[in-house]
């Protein structure tokens, strides 16, 4: 899978990952297992650009595993959903 990250800055990629995380923990936060939103943000800010891209691709892959055949999402789809 070739995905184009060139349209996005590192800060935009971080914001999208953070927005997704906040959404995921909103109704299902377990302080014993989950990082707080603030801890998560600090964690992803410390990642290299390559590691951030890998995190996004892993999230996309997980989403695609839950999609019907032919309904896979791209980096652009991911960013349109989580970068707001």
PDB file of N, CA and C in Angstrom:
ATOM      1  N   UNK A   1       0.846  -1.174   0.000  1.00  0.00           N
ATOM      2  CA  UNK A   1       0.000   0.000   0.000  1.00  0.00           C
ATOM      3  C   UNK A   1       0.890   1.235   0.000  1.00  0.00           C
ATOM      4  N   UNK A   2       0.758   2.058  -0.983  1.00  0.00           N
ATOM      5  CA  UNK A   2       1.504   3.305  -1.044  1.00  0.00           C
ATOM      6  C   UNK A   2       0.551   4.421  -0.635  1.00  0.00           C
ATOM      7  N   UNK A   3       0.913   5.121   0.414  1.00  0.00           N
ATOM      8  CA  UNK A   3       0.087   6.218   0.898  1.00  0.00           C
ATOM      9  C   UNK A   3       0.915   7.481   0.888  1.00  0.00           C
ATOM     10  N   UNK A   4       0.257   8.570   0.572  1.00  0.00           N
ATOM     11  CA  UNK A   4       0.949   9.836   0.423  1.00  0.00           C
ATOM     12  C   UNK A   4       0.754  10.701   1.659  1.00  0.00           C
ATOM     13  N   UNK A   5       1.818  10.865   2.403  1.00  0.00           N
ATOM     14  CA  UNK A   5       1.821  11.726   3.571  1.00  0.00           C
ATOM     15  C   UNK A   5       2.335  13.123   3.229  1.00  0.00           C
ATOM     16  N   UNK A   6       2.749  13.346   1.987  1.00  0.00           N
ATOM     17  CA  UNK A   6       3.443  14.588   1.639  1.00  0.00           C
ATOM     18  C   UNK A   6       2.569  15.836   1.748  1.00  0.00           C
ATOM     19  N   UNK A   7       1.259  15.663   1.787  1.00  0.00           N
ATOM     20  CA  UNK A   7       0.374  16.828   1.903  1.00  0.00           C
ATOM     21  C   UNK A   7       0.194  17.300   3.343  1.00  0.00           C
ATOM     22  N   UNK A   8       0.816  16.594   4.297  1.00  0.00           N
ATOM     23  CA  UNK A   8       0.573  16.875   5.707  1.00  0.00           C
ATOM     24  C   UNK A   8       1.867  17.140   6.454  1.00  0.00           C
ATOM     25  N   UNK A   9       1.808  18.073   7.386  1.00  0.00           N
ATOM     26  CA  UNK A   9       2.958  18.362   8.234  1.00  0.00           C
ATOM     27  C   UNK A   9       2.978  17.381   9.404  1.00  0.00           C
ATOM     28  N   UNK A  10       4.105  17.319  10.082  1.00  0.00           N
ATOM     29  CA  UNK A  10       4.211  16.470  11.270  1.00  0.00           C
ATOM     30  C   UNK A  10       3.166  16.894  12.301  1.00  0.00           C
ATOM     31  N   UNK A  11       2.955  18.183  12.442  1.00  0.00           N
ATOM     32  CA  UNK A  11       1.987  18.687  13.407  1.00  0.00           C
ATOM     33  C   UNK A  11       0.565  18.244  13.056  1.00  0.00           C
ATOM     34  N   UNK A  12       0.231  18.222  11.777  1.00  0.00           N
ATOM     35  CA  UNK A  12      -1.089  17.759  11.353  1.00  0.00           C
ATOM     36  C   UNK A  12      -1.268  16.266  11.617  1.00  0.00           C
ATOM     37  N   UNK A  13      -0.227  15.493  11.373  1.00  0.00           N
ATOM     38  CA  UNK A  13      -0.291  14.055  11.632  1.00  0.00           C
ATOM     39  C   UNK A  13      -0.466  13.788  13.128  1.00  0.00           C
ATOM     40  N   UNK A  14       0.252  14.541  13.944  1.00  0.00           N
ATOM     41  CA  UNK A  14       0.112  14.414  15.398  1.00  0.00           C
ATOM     42  C   UNK A  14      -1.305  14.780  15.823  1.00  0.00           C
ATOM     43  N   UNK A  15      -1.839  15.861  15.286  1.00  0.00           N
ATOM     44  CA  UNK A  15      -3.196  16.295  15.642  1.00  0.00           C
ATOM     45  C   UNK A  15      -4.225  15.228  15.278  1.00  0.00           C
ATOM     46  N   UNK A  16      -4.073  14.617  14.122  1.00  0.00           N
ATOM     47  CA  UNK A  16      -5.014  13.576  13.707  1.00  0.00           C
ATOM     48  C   UNK A  16      -4.939  12.370  14.628  1.00  0.00           C
ATOM     49  N   UNK A  17      -3.732  11.921  14.945  1.00  0.00           N
ATOM     50  CA  UNK A  17      -3.576  10.794  15.871  1.00  0.00           C
ATOM     51  C   UNK A  17      -4.179  11.120  17.237  1.00  0.00           C
ATOM     52  N   UNK A  18      -3.945  12.337  17.694  1.00  0.00           N
ATOM     53  CA  UNK A  18      -4.465  12.745  18.999  1.00  0.00           C
ATOM     54  C   UNK A  18      -5.994  12.808  18.976  1.00  0.00           C
ATOM     55  N   UNK A  19      -6.568  13.355  17.925  1.00  0.00           N
ATOM     56  CA  UNK A  19      -8.026  13.433  17.821  1.00  0.00           C
ATOM     57  C   UNK A  19      -8.649  12.042  17.810  1.00  0.00           C
ATOM     58  N   UNK A  20      -8.007  11.120  17.102  1.00  0.00           N
ATOM     59  CA  UNK A  20      -8.511   9.747  17.089  1.00  0.00           C
ATOM     60  C   UNK A  20      -8.444   9.151  18.500  1.00  0.00           C
ATOM     61  N   UNK A  21      -7.333   9.359  19.198  1.00  0.00           N
ATOM     62  CA  UNK A  21      -7.169   8.799  20.542  1.00  0.00           C
ATOM     63  C   UNK A  21      -8.222   9.358  21.498  1.00  0.00           C
ATOM     64  N   UNK A  22      -8.438  10.655  21.460  1.00  0.00           N
ATOM     65  CA  UNK A  22      -9.440  11.274  22.331  1.00  0.00           C
ATOM     66  C   UNK A  22     -10.819  10.687  22.051  1.00  0.00           C
ATOM     67  N   UNK A  23     -11.117  10.479  20.779  1.00  0.00           N
ATOM     68  CA  UNK A  23     -12.398   9.856  20.421  1.00  0.00           C
ATOM     69  C   UNK A  23     -12.491   8.436  20.987  1.00  0.00           C
ATOM     70  N   UNK A  24     -11.422   7.674  20.852  1.00  0.00           N
ATOM     71  CA  UNK A  24     -11.442   6.278  21.288  1.00  0.00           C
ATOM     72  C   UNK A  24     -11.568   6.127  22.802  1.00  0.00           C
ATOM     73  N   UNK A  25     -10.979   7.042  23.563  1.00  0.00           N
ATOM     74  CA  UNK A  25     -11.053   6.905  25.021  1.00  0.00           C
ATOM     75  C   UNK A  25     -12.260   7.617  25.610  1.00  0.00           C
ATOM     76  N   UNK A  26     -12.985   8.368  24.809  1.00  0.00           N
ATOM     77  CA  UNK A  26     -14.088   9.180  25.318  1.00  0.00           C
ATOM     78  C   UNK A  26     -15.067   8.374  26.166  1.00  0.00           C
ATOM     79  N   UNK A  27     -15.514   7.249  25.688  1.00  0.00           N
ATOM     80  CA  UNK A  27     -16.505   6.444  26.408  1.00  0.00           C
ATOM     81  C   UNK A  27     -15.914   5.201  27.058  1.00  0.00           C
ATOM     82  N   UNK A  28     -14.638   4.958  26.820  1.00  0.00           N
ATOM     83  CA  UNK A  28     -14.066   3.694  27.282  1.00  0.00           C
ATOM     84  C   UNK A  28     -12.686   3.902  27.908  1.00  0.00           C
ATOM     85  N   UNK A  29     -12.550   4.930  28.737  1.00  0.00           N
ATOM     86  CA  UNK A  29     -11.255   5.236  29.352  1.00  0.00           C
ATOM     87  C   UNK A  29     -11.074   4.408  30.616  1.00  0.00           C
ATOM     88  N   UNK A  30      -9.943   3.737  30.695  1.00  0.00           N
ATOM     89  CA  UNK A  30      -9.587   2.974  31.886  1.00  0.00           C
ATOM     90  C   UNK A  30      -8.263   3.529  32.407  1.00  0.00           C
ATOM     91  N   UNK A  31      -8.301   4.290  33.501  1.00  0.00           N
ATOM     92  CA  UNK A  31      -7.062   4.917  33.992  1.00  0.00           C
ATOM     93  C   UNK A  31      -5.985   3.916  34.403  1.00  0.00           C
ATOM     94  N   UNK A  32      -6.386   2.665  34.617  1.00  0.00           N
ATOM     95  CA  UNK A  32      -5.408   1.632  34.956  1.00  0.00           C
ATOM     96  C   UNK A  32      -4.610   1.186  33.732  1.00  0.00           C
ATOM     97  N   UNK A  33      -5.190   1.331  32.545  1.00  0.00           N
ATOM     98  CA  UNK A  33      -4.545   0.834  31.327  1.00  0.00           C
ATOM     99  C   UNK A  33      -4.247   1.909  30.291  1.00  0.00           C
ATOM    100  N   UNK A  34      -5.072   2.943  30.234  1.00  0.00           N
ATOM    101  CA  UNK A  34      -4.959   3.950  29.173  1.00  0.00           C
ATOM    102  C   UNK A  34      -4.194   5.183  29.630  1.00  0.00           C
ATOM    103  N   UNK A  35      -3.466   5.764  28.701  1.00  0.00           N
ATOM    104  CA  UNK A  35      -2.838   7.051  28.956  1.00  0.00           C
ATOM    105  C   UNK A  35      -3.930   8.110  28.941  1.00  0.00           C
ATOM    106  N   UNK A  36      -3.724   9.163  29.702  1.00  0.00           N
ATOM    107  CA  UNK A  36      -4.622  10.305  29.594  1.00  0.00           C
ATOM    108  C   UNK A  36      -4.383  10.952  28.223  1.00  0.00           C
ATOM    109  N   UNK A  37      -5.286  11.814  27.819  1.00  0.00           N
ATOM    110  CA  UNK A  37      -5.110  12.507  26.534  1.00  0.00           C
ATOM    111  C   UNK A  37      -3.807  13.299  26.539  1.00  0.00           C
ATOM    112  N   UNK A  38      -3.497  13.929  27.665  1.00  0.00           N
ATOM    113  CA  UNK A  38      -2.276  14.729  27.770  1.00  0.00           C
ATOM    114  C   UNK A  38      -1.032  13.849  27.671  1.00  0.00           C
ATOM    115  N   UNK A  39      -1.060  12.704  28.343  1.00  0.00           N
ATOM    116  CA  UNK A  39       0.074  11.778  28.275  1.00  0.00           C
ATOM    117  C   UNK A  39       0.255  11.246  26.865  1.00  0.00           C
ATOM    118  N   UNK A  40      -0.854  10.940  26.202  1.00  0.00           N
ATOM    119  CA  UNK A  40      -0.789  10.440  24.830  1.00  0.00           C
ATOM    120  C   UNK A  40      -0.173  11.485  23.903  1.00  0.00           C
ATOM    121  N   UNK A  41      -0.608  12.732  24.057  1.00  0.00           N
ATOM    122  CA  UNK A  41      -0.079  13.798  23.213  1.00  0.00           C
ATOM    123  C   UNK A  41       1.425  13.952  23.412  1.00  0.00           C
ATOM    124  N   UNK A  42       1.879  13.946  24.642  1.00  0.00           N
ATOM    125  CA  UNK A  42       3.317  14.045  24.899  1.00  0.00           C
ATOM    126  C   UNK A  42       4.062  12.859  24.298  1.00  0.00           C
ATOM    127  N   UNK A  43       3.452  11.699  24.373  1.00  0.00           N
ATOM    128  CA  UNK A  43       4.066  10.487  23.820  1.00  0.00           C
ATOM    129  C   UNK A  43       4.232  10.574  22.306  1.00  0.00           C
ATOM    130  N   UNK A  44       3.189  10.984  21.619  1.00  0.00           N
ATOM    131  CA  UNK A  44       3.304  11.028  20.150  1.00  0.00           C
ATOM    132  C   UNK A  44       4.150  12.202  19.672  1.00  0.00           C
ATOM    133  N   UNK A  45       4.203  13.266  20.451  1.00  0.00           N
ATOM    134  CA  UNK A  45       5.083  14.382  20.086  1.00  0.00           C
ATOM    135  C   UNK A  45       6.549  13.969  20.105  1.00  0.00           C
ATOM    136  N   UNK A  46       6.872  12.964  20.915  1.00  0.00           N
ATOM    137  CA  UNK A  46       8.268  12.527  21.024  1.00  0.00           C
ATOM    138  C   UNK A  46       8.669  11.549  19.920  1.00  0.00           C
ATOM    139  N   UNK A  47       7.696  11.093  19.125  1.00  0.00           N
ATOM    140  CA  UNK A  47       7.980  10.124  18.061  1.00  0.00           C
ATOM    141  C   UNK A  47       8.638  10.794  16.859  1.00  0.00           C
ATOM    142  N   UNK A  48       9.398  10.019  16.117  1.00  0.00           N
ATOM    143  CA  UNK A  48       9.928  10.508  14.851  1.00  0.00           C
ATOM    144  C   UNK A  48       8.795  10.573  13.830  1.00  0.00           C
ATOM    145  N   UNK A  49       9.009  11.298  12.767  1.00  0.00           N
ATOM    146  CA  UNK A  49       8.011  11.391  11.706  1.00  0.00           C
ATOM    147  C   UNK A  49       7.688  10.005  11.151  1.00  0.00           C
ATOM    148  N   UNK A  50       8.701   9.183  10.966  1.00  0.00           N
ATOM    149  CA  UNK A  50       8.473   7.817  10.458  1.00  0.00           C
ATOM    150  C   UNK A  50       7.606   7.006  11.411  1.00  0.00           C
ATOM    151  N   UNK A  51       7.841   7.145  12.705  1.00  0.00           N
ATOM    152  CA  UNK A  51       7.048   6.415  13.693  1.00  0.00           C
ATOM    153  C   UNK A  51       5.599   6.898  13.710  1.00  0.00           C
ATOM    154  N   UNK A  52       5.398   8.181  13.535  1.00  0.00           N
ATOM    155  CA  UNK A  52       4.036   8.728  13.469  1.00  0.00           C
ATOM    156  C   UNK A  52       3.313   8.158  12.259  1.00  0.00           C
ATOM    157  N   UNK A  53       3.998   8.124  11.127  1.00  0.00           N
ATOM    158  CA  UNK A  53       3.402   7.544   9.914  1.00  0.00           C
ATOM    159  C   UNK A  53       3.046   6.075  10.138  1.00  0.00           C
ATOM    160  N   UNK A  54       3.933   5.340  10.803  1.00  0.00           N
ATOM    161  CA  UNK A  54       3.664   3.922  11.085  1.00  0.00           C
ATOM    162  C   UNK A  54       2.434   3.765  11.978  1.00  0.00           C
ATOM    163  N   UNK A  55       2.296   4.629  12.971  1.00  0.00           N
ATOM    164  CA  UNK A  55       1.124   4.591  13.859  1.00  0.00           C
ATOM    165  C   UNK A  55      -0.159   4.825  13.058  1.00  0.00           C
ATOM    166  N   UNK A  56      -0.118   5.776  12.161  1.00  0.00           N
ATOM    167  CA  UNK A  56      -1.299   6.068  11.337  1.00  0.00           C
ATOM    168  C   UNK A  56      -1.612   4.889  10.426  1.00  0.00           C
ATOM    169  N   UNK A  57      -0.590   4.324   9.815  1.00  0.00           N
ATOM    170  CA  UNK A  57      -0.819   3.173   8.933  1.00  0.00           C
ATOM    171  C   UNK A  57      -1.380   1.981   9.704  1.00  0.00           C
ATOM    172  N   UNK A  58      -0.932   1.777  10.933  1.00  0.00           N
ATOM    173  CA  UNK A  58      -1.483   0.699  11.762  1.00  0.00           C
ATOM    174  C   UNK A  58      -2.959   0.944  12.064  1.00  0.00           C
ATOM    175  N   UNK A  59      -3.300   2.184  12.329  1.00  0.00           N
ATOM    176  CA  UNK A  59      -4.698   2.525  12.600  1.00  0.00           C
ATOM    177  C   UNK A  59      -5.557   2.317  11.358  1.00  0.00           C
ATOM    178  N   UNK A  60      -5.027   2.718  10.218  1.00  0.00           N
ATOM    179  CA  UNK A  60      -5.744   2.526   8.951  1.00  0.00           C
ATOM    180  C   UNK A  60      -5.922   1.039   8.675  1.00  0.00           C
ATOM    181  N   UNK A  61      -4.873   0.264   8.896  1.00  0.00           N
ATOM    182  CA  UNK A  61      -4.956  -1.179   8.675  1.00  0.00           C
ATOM    183  C   UNK A  61      -6.023  -1.811   9.576  1.00  0.00           C
ATOM    184  N   UNK A  62      -6.077  -1.391  10.826  1.00  0.00           N
ATOM    185  CA  UNK A  62      -7.095  -1.908  11.748  1.00  0.00           C
ATOM    186  C   UNK A  62      -8.493  -1.531  11.270  1.00  0.00           C
ATOM    187  N   UNK A  63      -8.652  -0.293  10.809  1.00  0.00           N
ATOM    188  CA  UNK A  63      -9.951   0.130  10.260  1.00  0.00           C
ATOM    189  C   UNK A  63     -10.309  -0.691   9.028  1.00  0.00           C
ATOM    190  N   UNK A  64      -9.324  -0.908   8.172  1.00  0.00           N
ATOM    191  CA  UNK A  64      -9.586  -1.652   6.935  1.00  0.00           C
ATOM    192  C   UNK A  64      -9.939  -3.106   7.219  1.00  0.00           C
ATOM    193  N   UNK A  65      -9.397  -3.658   8.297  1.00  0.00           N
ATOM    194  CA  UNK A  65      -9.745  -5.031   8.668  1.00  0.00           C
ATOM    195  C   UNK A  65     -11.220  -5.143   9.043  1.00  0.00           C
ATOM    196  N   UNK A  66     -11.820  -4.036   9.454  1.00  0.00           N
ATOM    197  CA  UNK A  66     -13.226  -4.017   9.854  1.00  0.00           C
ATOM    198  C   UNK A  66     -14.158  -3.537   8.741  1.00  0.00           C
ATOM    199  N   UNK A  67     -13.629  -3.273   7.554  1.00  0.00           N
ATOM    200  CA  UNK A  67     -14.422  -2.786   6.432  1.00  0.00           C
ATOM    201  C   UNK A  67     -14.813  -3.935   5.512  1.00  0.00           C
ATOM    202  N   UNK A  68     -15.876  -3.709   4.755  1.00  0.00           N
ATOM    203  CA  UNK A  68     -16.235  -4.655   3.706  1.00  0.00           C
ATOM    204  C   UNK A  68     -15.181  -4.591   2.609  1.00  0.00           C
ATOM    205  N   UNK A  69     -15.065  -5.667   1.837  1.00  0.00           N
ATOM    206  CA  UNK A  69     -14.115  -5.678   0.722  1.00  0.00           C
ATOM    207  C   UNK A  69     -14.376  -4.492  -0.196  1.00  0.00           C
ATOM    208  N   UNK A  70     -13.320  -3.813  -0.588  1.00  0.00           N
ATOM    209  CA  UNK A  70     -13.444  -2.690  -1.503  1.00  0.00           C
ATOM    210  C   UNK A  70     -13.732  -1.369  -0.817  1.00  0.00           C
ATOM    211  N   UNK A  71     -13.901  -1.383   0.500  1.00  0.00           N
ATOM    212  CA  UNK A  71     -14.216  -0.160   1.228  1.00  0.00           C
ATOM    213  C   UNK A  71     -13.040   0.328   2.066  1.00  0.00           C
ATOM    214  N   UNK A  72     -11.835   0.007   1.662  1.00  0.00           N
ATOM    215  CA  UNK A  72     -10.677   0.378   2.464  1.00  0.00           C
ATOM    216  C   UNK A  72     -10.475   1.895   2.449  1.00  0.00           C
ATOM    217  N   UNK A  73      -9.855   2.387   3.522  1.00  0.00           N
ATOM    218  CA  UNK A  73      -9.602   3.819   3.608  1.00  0.00           C
ATOM    219  C   UNK A  73      -8.132   4.101   3.335  1.00  0.00           C
ATOM    220  N   UNK A  74      -7.867   5.314   2.930  1.00  0.00           N
ATOM    221  CA  UNK A  74      -6.513   5.758   2.603  1.00  0.00           C
ATOM    222  C   UNK A  74      -6.032   6.749   3.664  1.00  0.00           C
ATOM    223  N   UNK A  75      -4.794   7.182   3.527  1.00  0.00           N
ATOM    224  CA  UNK A  75      -4.266   8.217   4.414  1.00  0.00           C
ATOM    225  C   UNK A  75      -5.126   9.466   4.299  1.00  0.00           C
ATOM    226  N   UNK A  76      -5.496   9.817   3.104  1.00  0.00           N
ATOM    227  CA  UNK A  76      -6.343  10.995   2.894  1.00  0.00           C
ATOM    228  C   UNK A  76      -7.684  10.847   3.617  1.00  0.00           C
ATOM    229  N   UNK A  77      -8.294   9.673   3.526  1.00  0.00           N
ATOM    230  CA  UNK A  77      -9.555   9.419   4.229  1.00  0.00           C
ATOM    231  C   UNK A  77      -9.357   9.569   5.737  1.00  0.00           C
ATOM    232  N   UNK A  78      -8.285   8.983   6.239  1.00  0.00           N
ATOM    233  CA  UNK A  78      -7.977   9.053   7.664  1.00  0.00           C
ATOM    234  C   UNK A  78      -7.820  10.510   8.102  1.00  0.00           C
ATOM    235  N   UNK A  79      -7.039  11.257   7.339  1.00  0.00           N
ATOM    236  CA  UNK A  79      -6.788  12.648   7.706  1.00  0.00           C
ATOM    237  C   UNK A  79      -8.056  13.485   7.611  1.00  0.00           C
ATOM    238  N   UNK A  80      -8.883  13.224   6.610  1.00  0.00           N
ATOM    239  CA  UNK A  80     -10.146  13.960   6.507  1.00  0.00           C
ATOM    240  C   UNK A  80     -11.048  13.677   7.699  1.00  0.00           C
ATOM    241  N   UNK A  81     -10.965  12.484   8.228  1.00  0.00           N
ATOM    242  CA  UNK A  81     -11.800  12.120   9.373  1.00  0.00           C
ATOM    243  C   UNK A  81     -11.284  12.705  10.680  1.00  0.00           C
ATOM    244  N   UNK A  82      -9.970  12.665  10.892  1.00  0.00           N
ATOM    245  CA  UNK A  82      -9.435  12.998  12.215  1.00  0.00           C
ATOM    246  C   UNK A  82      -8.766  14.358  12.327  1.00  0.00           C
ATOM    247  N   UNK A  83      -8.477  15.017  11.230  1.00  0.00           N
ATOM    248  CA  UNK A  83      -7.828  16.326  11.306  1.00  0.00           C
ATOM    249  C   UNK A  83      -8.900  17.411  11.246  1.00  0.00           C
ATOM    250  N   UNK A  84      -9.261  17.909  12.375  1.00  0.00           N
ATOM    251  CA  UNK A  84     -10.275  18.974  12.431  1.00  0.00           C
ATOM    252  C   UNK A  84      -9.869  20.034  13.428  1.00  0.00           C
TER     253      UNK A  84
END
